[in-house]
mmCIF file of C-alpha atoms and ligand atoms in Angstrom:
data_model
loop_
_atom_site.group_PDB
_atom_site.id
_atom_site.type_symbol
_atom_site.label_atom_id
_atom_site.label_comp_id
_atom_site.label_asym_id
_atom_site.label_seq_id
_atom_site.Cartn_x
_atom_site.Cartn_y
_atom_site.Cartn_z
ATOM 1 C CA MET A 1 88.165 81.977 102.617
ATOM 2 C CA VAL A 2 86.975 83.340 105.943
ATOM 3 C CA ALA A 3 87.021 87.109 106.117
ATOM 4 C CA ILE A 4 89.464 88.490 108.646
ATOM 5 C CA GLY A 5 87.709 90.526 111.332
ATOM 6 C CA ASP A 6 88.955 93.818 112.745
ATOM 7 C CA ASN A 7 90.054 92.199 116.005
ATOM 8 C CA GLU A 8 92.212 89.600 114.266
ATOM 9 C CA LEU A 9 93.651 92.286 111.999
ATOM 10 C CA VAL A 10 94.720 94.360 115.019
ATOM 11 C CA GLU A 11 96.204 91.226 116.573
ATOM 12 C CA ARG A 12 98.213 90.365 113.450
ATOM 13 C CA TYR A 13 99.471 93.917 112.959
ATOM 14 C CA GLN A 14 100.595 94.844 116.435
ATOM 15 C CA GLY A 15 102.726 97.969 116.234
ATOM 16 C CA VAL A 16 101.081 99.119 112.996
ATOM 17 C CA ARG A 17 98.791 102.111 113.201
ATOM 18 C CA LEU A 18 95.551 100.721 111.789
ATOM 19 C CA ASP A 19 92.452 102.756 111.092
ATOM 20 C CA HIS A 20 89.223 102.323 109.196
ATOM 21 C CA THR A 21 90.826 103.811 106.095
ATOM 22 C CA ASN A 22 93.925 101.620 105.866
ATOM 23 C CA LYS A 23 92.506 98.401 107.327
ATOM 24 C CA HIS A 24 91.353 97.212 103.882
ATOM 25 C CA PHE A 25 94.925 97.482 102.600
ATOM 26 C CA TYR A 26 96.332 95.429 105.477
ATOM 27 C CA ARG A 27 93.519 92.900 105.305
ATOM 28 C CA GLY A 28 94.398 92.427 101.657
ATOM 29 C CA LEU A 29 98.003 91.667 102.565
ATOM 30 C CA LEU A 30 96.884 88.842 104.828
ATOM 31 C CA ASP A 31 94.941 87.488 101.840
ATOM 32 C CA ARG A 32 98.075 87.915 99.657
ATOM 33 C CA GLU A 33 96.323 90.470 97.524
ATOM 34 C CA LEU A 34 97.648 93.973 96.990
ATOM 35 C CA ARG A 35 94.569 96.165 97.305
ATOM 36 C CA LEU A 36 95.062 99.847 96.693
ATOM 37 C CA SER A 37 92.528 102.614 96.959
ATOM 38 C CA ARG A 38 90.448 103.312 93.882
ATOM 39 C CA CYS A 39 87.674 105.845 93.505
ATOM 40 C CA ALA A 40 84.448 104.121 92.507
ATOM 41 C CA ASP A 41 83.151 107.370 91.008
ATOM 42 C CA CYS A 42 86.010 108.588 88.803
ATOM 43 C CA GLY A 43 88.249 105.494 88.706
ATOM 44 C CA TRP A 44 91.358 107.245 90.058
ATOM 45 C CA TRP A 45 93.832 105.163 92.075
ATOM 46 C CA HIS A 46 95.846 106.401 94.997
ATOM 47 C CA HIS A 47 98.206 105.071 97.656
ATOM 48 C CA ARG A 48 98.642 105.464 100.689
ATOM 49 C CA PRO A 49 95.006 105.026 101.615
ATOM 50 C CA LYS A 50 92.997 108.202 102.105
ATOM 51 C CA PRO A 51 89.302 108.448 103.022
ATOM 52 C CA ILE A 52 88.493 110.618 100.010
ATOM 53 C CA CYS A 53 89.567 110.562 96.384
ATOM 54 C CA PRO A 54 92.339 113.142 95.892
ATOM 55 C CA ARG A 55 91.068 113.814 92.376
ATOM 56 C CA CYS A 56 87.296 114.289 92.729
ATOM 57 C CA TRP A 57 86.864 114.348 96.530
ATOM 58 C CA SER A 58 84.400 111.475 96.492
ATOM 59 C CA SER A 59 84.338 109.371 99.643
ATOM 60 C CA ASN A 60 83.359 106.394 97.507
ATOM 61 C CA VAL A 61 86.856 104.859 97.658
ATOM 62 C CA GLU A 62 87.277 101.096 97.479
ATOM 63 C CA ALA A 63 90.276 98.861 98.168
ATOM 64 C CA THR A 64 90.792 97.247 94.773
ATOM 65 C CA PRO A 65 93.327 94.575 93.754
ATOM 66 C CA VAL A 66 96.089 95.631 91.369
ATOM 67 C CA SER A 67 97.870 93.355 88.909
ATOM 68 C CA GLY A 68 101.220 93.863 90.635
ATOM 69 C CA ARG A 69 102.933 94.534 87.319
ATOM 70 C CA GLY A 70 104.890 97.697 86.782
ATOM 71 C CA THR A 71 108.295 99.217 86.232
ATOM 72 C CA ILE A 72 110.947 100.375 88.651
ATOM 73 C CA HIS A 73 110.598 104.124 89.042
ATOM 74 C CA LEU A 74 113.197 104.663 91.735
ATOM 75 C CA VAL A 75 115.762 102.444 93.406
ATOM 76 C CA ILE A 76 118.010 102.989 96.387
ATOM 77 C CA PHE A 77 120.356 100.609 98.174
ATOM 78 C CA LEU A 78 120.453 100.753 101.930
ATOM 79 C CA TYR A 79 123.802 100.033 103.563
ATOM 80 C CA GLN A 80 122.173 100.329 106.943
ATOM 81 C CA GLY A 81 118.666 100.844 108.132
ATOM 82 C CA PRO A 82 115.994 99.859 110.569
ATOM 83 C CA PRO A 83 116.006 96.207 111.564
ATOM 84 C CA ALA A 84 113.639 94.229 109.353
ATOM 85 C CA ASP A 85 112.832 90.549 109.377
ATOM 86 C CA GLY A 86 114.919 88.763 106.744
ATOM 87 C CA VAL A 87 117.058 91.826 105.933
ATOM 88 C CA ASP A 88 120.779 91.426 106.595
ATOM 89 C CA TYR A 89 122.626 94.660 105.885
ATOM 90 C CA THR A 90 125.988 92.971 106.446
ATOM 91 C CA ALA A 91 125.266 90.646 103.485
ATOM 92 C CA GLY A 92 125.194 93.592 101.090
ATOM 93 C CA PRO A 93 123.133 96.656 100.325
ATOM 94 C CA HIS A 94 119.401 96.095 100.628
ATOM 95 C CA PRO A 95 117.433 97.287 97.585
ATOM 96 C CA VAL A 96 114.384 99.474 98.091
ATOM 97 C CA VAL A 97 112.342 100.159 94.977
ATOM 98 C CA THR A 98 109.416 102.367 94.171
ATOM 99 C CA VAL A 99 107.437 100.717 91.417
ATOM 100 C CA GLU A 100 105.080 102.559 89.121
ATOM 101 C CA LEU A 101 102.183 100.175 88.701
ATOM 102 C CA GLU A 102 100.649 99.576 85.293
ATOM 103 C CA GLU A 103 97.176 100.579 86.465
ATOM 104 C CA GLN A 104 97.877 104.304 86.357
ATOM 105 C CA GLU A 105 100.664 106.777 85.742
ATOM 106 C CA GLY A 106 101.919 107.945 89.121
ATOM 107 C CA LEU A 107 100.445 105.038 91.085
ATOM 108 C CA ARG A 108 103.494 103.843 92.981
ATOM 109 C CA PHE A 109 104.226 101.244 95.613
ATOM 110 C CA THR A 110 107.472 100.907 97.534
ATOM 111 C CA SER A 111 108.990 97.581 98.595
ATOM 112 C CA THR A 112 112.064 95.524 97.718
ATOM 113 C CA VAL A 113 113.186 93.232 94.902
ATOM 114 C CA VAL A 114 114.012 89.593 95.589
ATOM 115 C CA GLY A 115 115.820 86.971 93.540
ATOM 116 C CA SER A 116 118.134 89.194 91.495
ATOM 117 C CA PRO A 117 121.609 90.643 91.988
ATOM 118 C CA ASN A 118 121.607 94.340 92.833
ATOM 119 C CA ASP A 119 123.322 95.181 89.537
ATOM 120 C CA ASP A 120 120.208 94.026 87.671
ATOM 121 C CA ILE A 121 117.832 96.171 89.712
ATOM 122 C CA VAL A 122 117.664 99.304 87.585
ATOM 123 C CA ILE A 123 115.205 102.074 86.853
ATOM 124 C CA GLY A 124 112.819 101.095 84.068
ATOM 125 C CA ALA A 125 113.065 97.354 84.645
ATOM 126 C CA PRO A 126 109.708 95.553 84.481
ATOM 127 C CA VAL A 127 108.711 93.787 87.673
ATOM 128 C CA GLU A 128 105.915 91.666 89.033
ATOM 129 C CA LEU A 129 104.531 91.162 92.495
ATOM 130 C CA VAL A 130 105.447 88.146 94.615
ATOM 131 C CA TRP A 131 104.920 87.402 98.283
ATOM 132 C CA ILE A 132 107.353 86.578 101.044
ATOM 133 C CA GLU A 133 106.801 86.148 104.772
ATOM 134 C CA ARG A 134 108.031 88.875 107.088
ATOM 135 C CA ASP A 135 107.306 88.931 110.813
ATOM 136 C CA GLY A 136 105.023 85.939 110.232
ATOM 137 C CA ARG A 137 102.811 87.820 107.799
ATOM 138 C CA PRO A 138 102.585 87.867 104.006
ATOM 139 C CA PHE A 139 104.664 90.767 102.675
ATOM 140 C CA PRO A 140 104.447 92.085 99.094
ATOM 141 C CA VAL A 141 107.745 92.348 97.202
ATOM 142 C CA PHE A 142 108.753 92.431 93.553
ATOM 143 C CA ARG A 143 110.865 90.309 91.272
ATOM 144 C CA LEU A 144 112.221 91.209 87.883
ATOM 145 C CA ALA A 145 109.727 90.140 85.245
ATOM 146 C CA THR A 146 111.045 87.624 82.758
ATOM 147 C CA ALA A 147 108.397 88.186 80.116
ATOM 148 C CA PRO A 148 107.621 91.604 78.681
ATOM 149 C CA THR A 149 104.758 93.264 80.517
HETATM 150 ZN ZN1 ZN B 201 87.392 110.185 92.318
#
């Protein structure tokens, strides 16, 4: 796989505020890999990306792939909202979930759930990461996990 340069990243993410701290996260998305910030000194994860570890203040923070497995921590259903590629609010409420990832208590990532009726999308449900295309780019979403995690 050819590494994606900064120029191509900026081109692919027009309208997104990229910087040297968050570029590793977005580059990961293009590679269909969810890379969140992890401190190489103390091992603490955080998201959104910050230049220093919020736990030990080390600047030795690395974008590190997560498993994508976790449980739904919070769920809301949007009856209206900002236009988003592939989201049709007239077809029914659009689920937005915050998932607590298995890597660390409190490490959370917000997206949507695909492939399940809204009634099944409940707090505590195990989920796993899958990828869809949105605005021509890979976009990380979740689906309800069939096997116990
Ligand atoms: Zn740290």
